């Protein structure tokens, strides 16, 4: 089951996994399996054309990624999504690249003990987006 709401529980779950605290306003999306969160997204710093996405997951499904795309592109009306990850988190960097994200820059000491890498996923490049299911997109 996928839930989309401004949930403190989901934000706390994601924040606990990635080592940050989220403060409203934000909204969240999560996949729940047998009553427990297996993947969660926090959407904040919405600027009309862009939204920052924070993610933690035990596993990602195509259904969940399509839901994320629909939310970002169709509900928020954004052309791009921005994500940051630790420079030492190779697994997340690989996942972001597979999702269509492009590295845009490095932020020194963003996480205190580690640099942050800034990625962007454009609406046109998201593999579960515009071209995923014919002309209608995801």
mmCIF file of C-alpha atoms in Angstrom:
data_model
loop_
_atom_site.group_PDB
_atom_site.id
_atom_site.type_symbol
_atom_site.label_atom_id
_atom_site.label_comp_id
_atom_site.label_asym_id
_atom_site.label_seq_id
_atom_site.Cartn_x
_atom_site.Cartn_y
_atom_site.Cartn_z
ATOM 1 C CA UNK A 1 0.000 0.000 0.000
ATOM 2 C CA UNK A 2 1.268 3.468 -0.873
ATOM 3 C CA UNK A 3 0.217 6.390 1.318
ATOM 4 C CA UNK A 4 0.677 10.090 0.582
ATOM 5 C CA UNK A 5 0.137 12.607 3.355
ATOM 6 C CA UNK A 6 2.012 15.049 5.586
ATOM 7 C CA UNK A 7 2.924 12.331 8.095
ATOM 8 C CA UNK A 8 5.208 12.969 11.071
ATOM 9 C CA UNK A 9 5.727 9.203 11.396
ATOM 10 C CA UNK A 10 7.015 8.850 7.823
ATOM 11 C CA UNK A 11 9.192 11.965 8.114
ATOM 12 C CA UNK A 12 10.676 10.649 11.366
ATOM 13 C CA UNK A 13 11.328 7.220 9.780
ATOM 14 C CA UNK A 14 13.126 8.759 6.784
ATOM 15 C CA UNK A 15 14.967 11.276 8.970
ATOM 16 C CA UNK A 16 16.123 8.585 11.359
ATOM 17 C CA UNK A 17 17.516 6.563 8.466
ATOM 18 C CA UNK A 18 19.415 9.434 6.842
ATOM 19 C CA UNK A 19 20.370 11.389 9.961
ATOM 20 C CA UNK A 20 18.311 14.565 9.590
ATOM 21 C CA UNK A 21 15.230 16.097 11.212
ATOM 22 C CA UNK A 22 12.422 17.466 9.055
ATOM 23 C CA UNK A 23 10.356 20.470 10.039
ATOM 24 C CA UNK A 24 7.039 21.437 8.412
ATOM 25 C CA UNK A 25 5.992 22.295 5.848
ATOM 26 C CA UNK A 26 6.554 19.007 4.080
ATOM 27 C CA UNK A 27 4.564 16.140 2.702
ATOM 28 C CA UNK A 28 5.428 12.465 2.596
ATOM 29 C CA UNK A 29 4.870 9.339 0.581
ATOM 30 C CA UNK A 30 5.594 5.825 1.786
ATOM 31 C CA UNK A 31 5.145 2.218 0.853
ATOM 32 C CA UNK A 32 3.738 0.135 3.683
ATOM 33 C CA UNK A 33 4.105 -3.654 3.712
ATOM 34 C CA UNK A 34 2.431 -5.702 6.463
ATOM 35 C CA UNK A 35 2.036 -2.634 8.623
ATOM 36 C CA UNK A 36 5.618 -1.390 8.406
ATOM 37 C CA UNK A 37 7.268 1.270 6.279
ATOM 38 C CA UNK A 38 9.619 -0.221 3.680
ATOM 39 C CA UNK A 39 10.308 3.003 1.763
ATOM 40 C CA UNK A 40 9.613 6.634 2.500
ATOM 41 C CA UNK A 41 9.988 9.986 0.772
ATOM 42 C CA UNK A 42 9.852 13.469 2.264
ATOM 43 C CA UNK A 43 9.096 16.347 -0.112
ATOM 44 C CA UNK A 44 10.043 19.814 1.096
ATOM 45 C CA UNK A 45 11.474 23.141 -0.107
ATOM 46 C CA UNK A 46 8.916 23.334 -2.915
ATOM 47 C CA UNK A 47 9.636 26.259 -5.262
ATOM 48 C CA UNK A 48 6.926 25.672 -7.892
ATOM 49 C CA UNK A 49 9.329 24.243 -10.497
ATOM 50 C CA UNK A 50 11.431 22.129 -8.120
ATOM 51 C CA UNK A 51 11.011 20.115 -4.951
ATOM 52 C CA UNK A 52 13.652 18.559 -2.716
ATOM 53 C CA UNK A 53 13.220 14.847 -2.120
ATOM 54 C CA UNK A 54 14.675 12.884 0.763
ATOM 55 C CA UNK A 55 14.476 9.102 0.601
ATOM 56 C CA UNK A 56 15.120 6.063 2.758
ATOM 57 C CA UNK A 57 14.219 2.565 1.647
ATOM 58 C CA UNK A 58 14.637 -1.105 2.374
ATOM 59 C CA UNK A 59 13.600 -1.678 -1.235
ATOM 60 C CA UNK A 60 12.158 0.362 -4.095
ATOM 61 C CA UNK A 61 9.437 -0.846 -6.418
ATOM 62 C CA UNK A 62 8.448 0.385 -9.861
ATOM 63 C CA UNK A 63 4.952 1.123 -8.503
ATOM 64 C CA UNK A 64 6.421 3.329 -5.786
ATOM 65 C CA UNK A 65 8.707 5.168 -8.209
ATOM 66 C CA UNK A 66 5.773 5.814 -10.557
ATOM 67 C CA UNK A 67 3.811 7.182 -7.608
ATOM 68 C CA UNK A 68 6.704 9.498 -6.742
ATOM 69 C CA UNK A 69 6.879 10.731 -10.337
ATOM 70 C CA UNK A 70 3.122 11.333 -10.473
ATOM 71 C CA UNK A 71 3.271 13.273 -7.227
ATOM 72 C CA UNK A 72 6.233 15.456 -8.261
ATOM 73 C CA UNK A 73 5.156 16.105 -11.853
ATOM 74 C CA UNK A 74 1.375 16.002 -11.736
ATOM 75 C CA UNK A 75 0.337 16.998 -8.222
ATOM 76 C CA UNK A 76 3.112 19.488 -7.432
ATOM 77 C CA UNK A 77 3.579 20.565 -11.059
ATOM 78 C CA UNK A 78 7.366 20.445 -10.804
ATOM 79 C CA UNK A 79 9.713 20.089 -13.749
ATOM 80 C CA UNK A 80 12.555 18.765 -11.594
ATOM 81 C CA UNK A 81 13.278 17.055 -8.305
ATOM 82 C CA UNK A 82 16.429 17.709 -6.304
ATOM 83 C CA UNK A 83 18.141 15.120 -4.110
ATOM 84 C CA UNK A 84 21.255 15.205 -1.932
ATOM 85 C CA UNK A 85 23.318 12.302 -0.743
ATOM 86 C CA UNK A 86 26.492 11.787 1.195
ATOM 87 C CA UNK A 87 29.617 11.679 -0.963
ATOM 88 C CA UNK A 88 30.504 8.358 0.679
ATOM 89 C CA UNK A 89 27.119 6.742 -0.080
ATOM 90 C CA UNK A 90 27.911 4.930 -3.325
ATOM 91 C CA UNK A 91 24.730 2.801 -3.197
ATOM 92 C CA UNK A 92 22.460 5.860 -3.207
ATOM 93 C CA UNK A 93 24.517 7.561 -5.921
ATOM 94 C CA UNK A 94 24.087 4.463 -8.098
ATOM 95 C CA UNK A 95 20.345 4.362 -7.417
ATOM 96 C CA UNK A 96 19.923 8.055 -8.237
ATOM 97 C CA UNK A 97 21.779 7.588 -11.524
ATOM 98 C CA UNK A 98 19.578 4.581 -12.401
ATOM 99 C CA UNK A 99 16.505 6.734 -11.727
ATOM 100 C CA UNK A 100 17.682 9.305 -14.267
ATOM 101 C CA UNK A 101 19.340 11.795 -11.894
ATOM 102 C CA UNK A 102 22.361 13.803 -12.939
ATOM 103 C CA UNK A 103 25.090 15.027 -10.632
ATOM 104 C CA UNK A 104 25.002 18.829 -10.447
ATOM 105 C CA UNK A 105 27.503 19.650 -7.745
ATOM 106 C CA UNK A 106 29.273 19.057 -4.467
ATOM 107 C CA UNK A 107 28.540 20.864 -1.198
ATOM 108 C CA UNK A 108 31.490 20.870 1.164
ATOM 109 C CA UNK A 109 30.763 19.532 4.670
ATOM 110 C CA UNK A 110 26.991 19.568 3.988
ATOM 111 C CA UNK A 111 26.478 16.603 6.328
ATOM 112 C CA UNK A 112 29.012 17.918 8.861
ATOM 113 C CA UNK A 113 31.420 15.006 8.615
ATOM 114 C CA UNK A 114 30.983 14.476 4.863
ATOM 115 C CA UNK A 115 30.412 16.442 1.668
ATOM 116 C CA UNK A 116 26.998 16.326 0.016
ATOM 117 C CA UNK A 117 26.401 15.570 -3.644
ATOM 118 C CA UNK A 118 23.548 17.418 -5.324
ATOM 119 C CA UNK A 119 21.517 15.551 -7.966
ATOM 120 C CA UNK A 120 18.611 16.604 -10.168
ATOM 121 C CA UNK A 121 16.027 14.488 -11.941
ATOM 122 C CA UNK A 122 14.326 16.342 -14.771
ATOM 123 C CA UNK A 123 10.744 15.478 -15.686
ATOM 124 C CA UNK A 124 11.821 14.587 -19.218
ATOM 125 C CA UNK A 125 14.562 12.192 -18.052
ATOM 126 C CA UNK A 126 12.796 10.289 -15.300
ATOM 127 C CA UNK A 127 12.582 6.676 -16.541
ATOM 128 C CA UNK A 128 9.158 6.156 -14.945
ATOM 129 C CA UNK A 129 7.898 9.466 -16.283
ATOM 130 C CA UNK A 130 7.006 10.974 -19.613
ATOM 131 C CA UNK A 131 8.141 8.139 -21.839
ATOM 132 C CA UNK A 132 7.573 5.163 -19.543
ATOM 133 C CA UNK A 133 4.132 4.231 -20.836
ATOM 134 C CA UNK A 134 3.708 5.721 -24.279
ATOM 135 C CA UNK A 135 2.734 9.356 -24.728
ATOM 136 C CA UNK A 136 0.847 9.640 -21.446
ATOM 137 C CA UNK A 137 3.822 8.854 -19.212
ATOM 138 C CA UNK A 138 3.585 7.125 -15.863
#
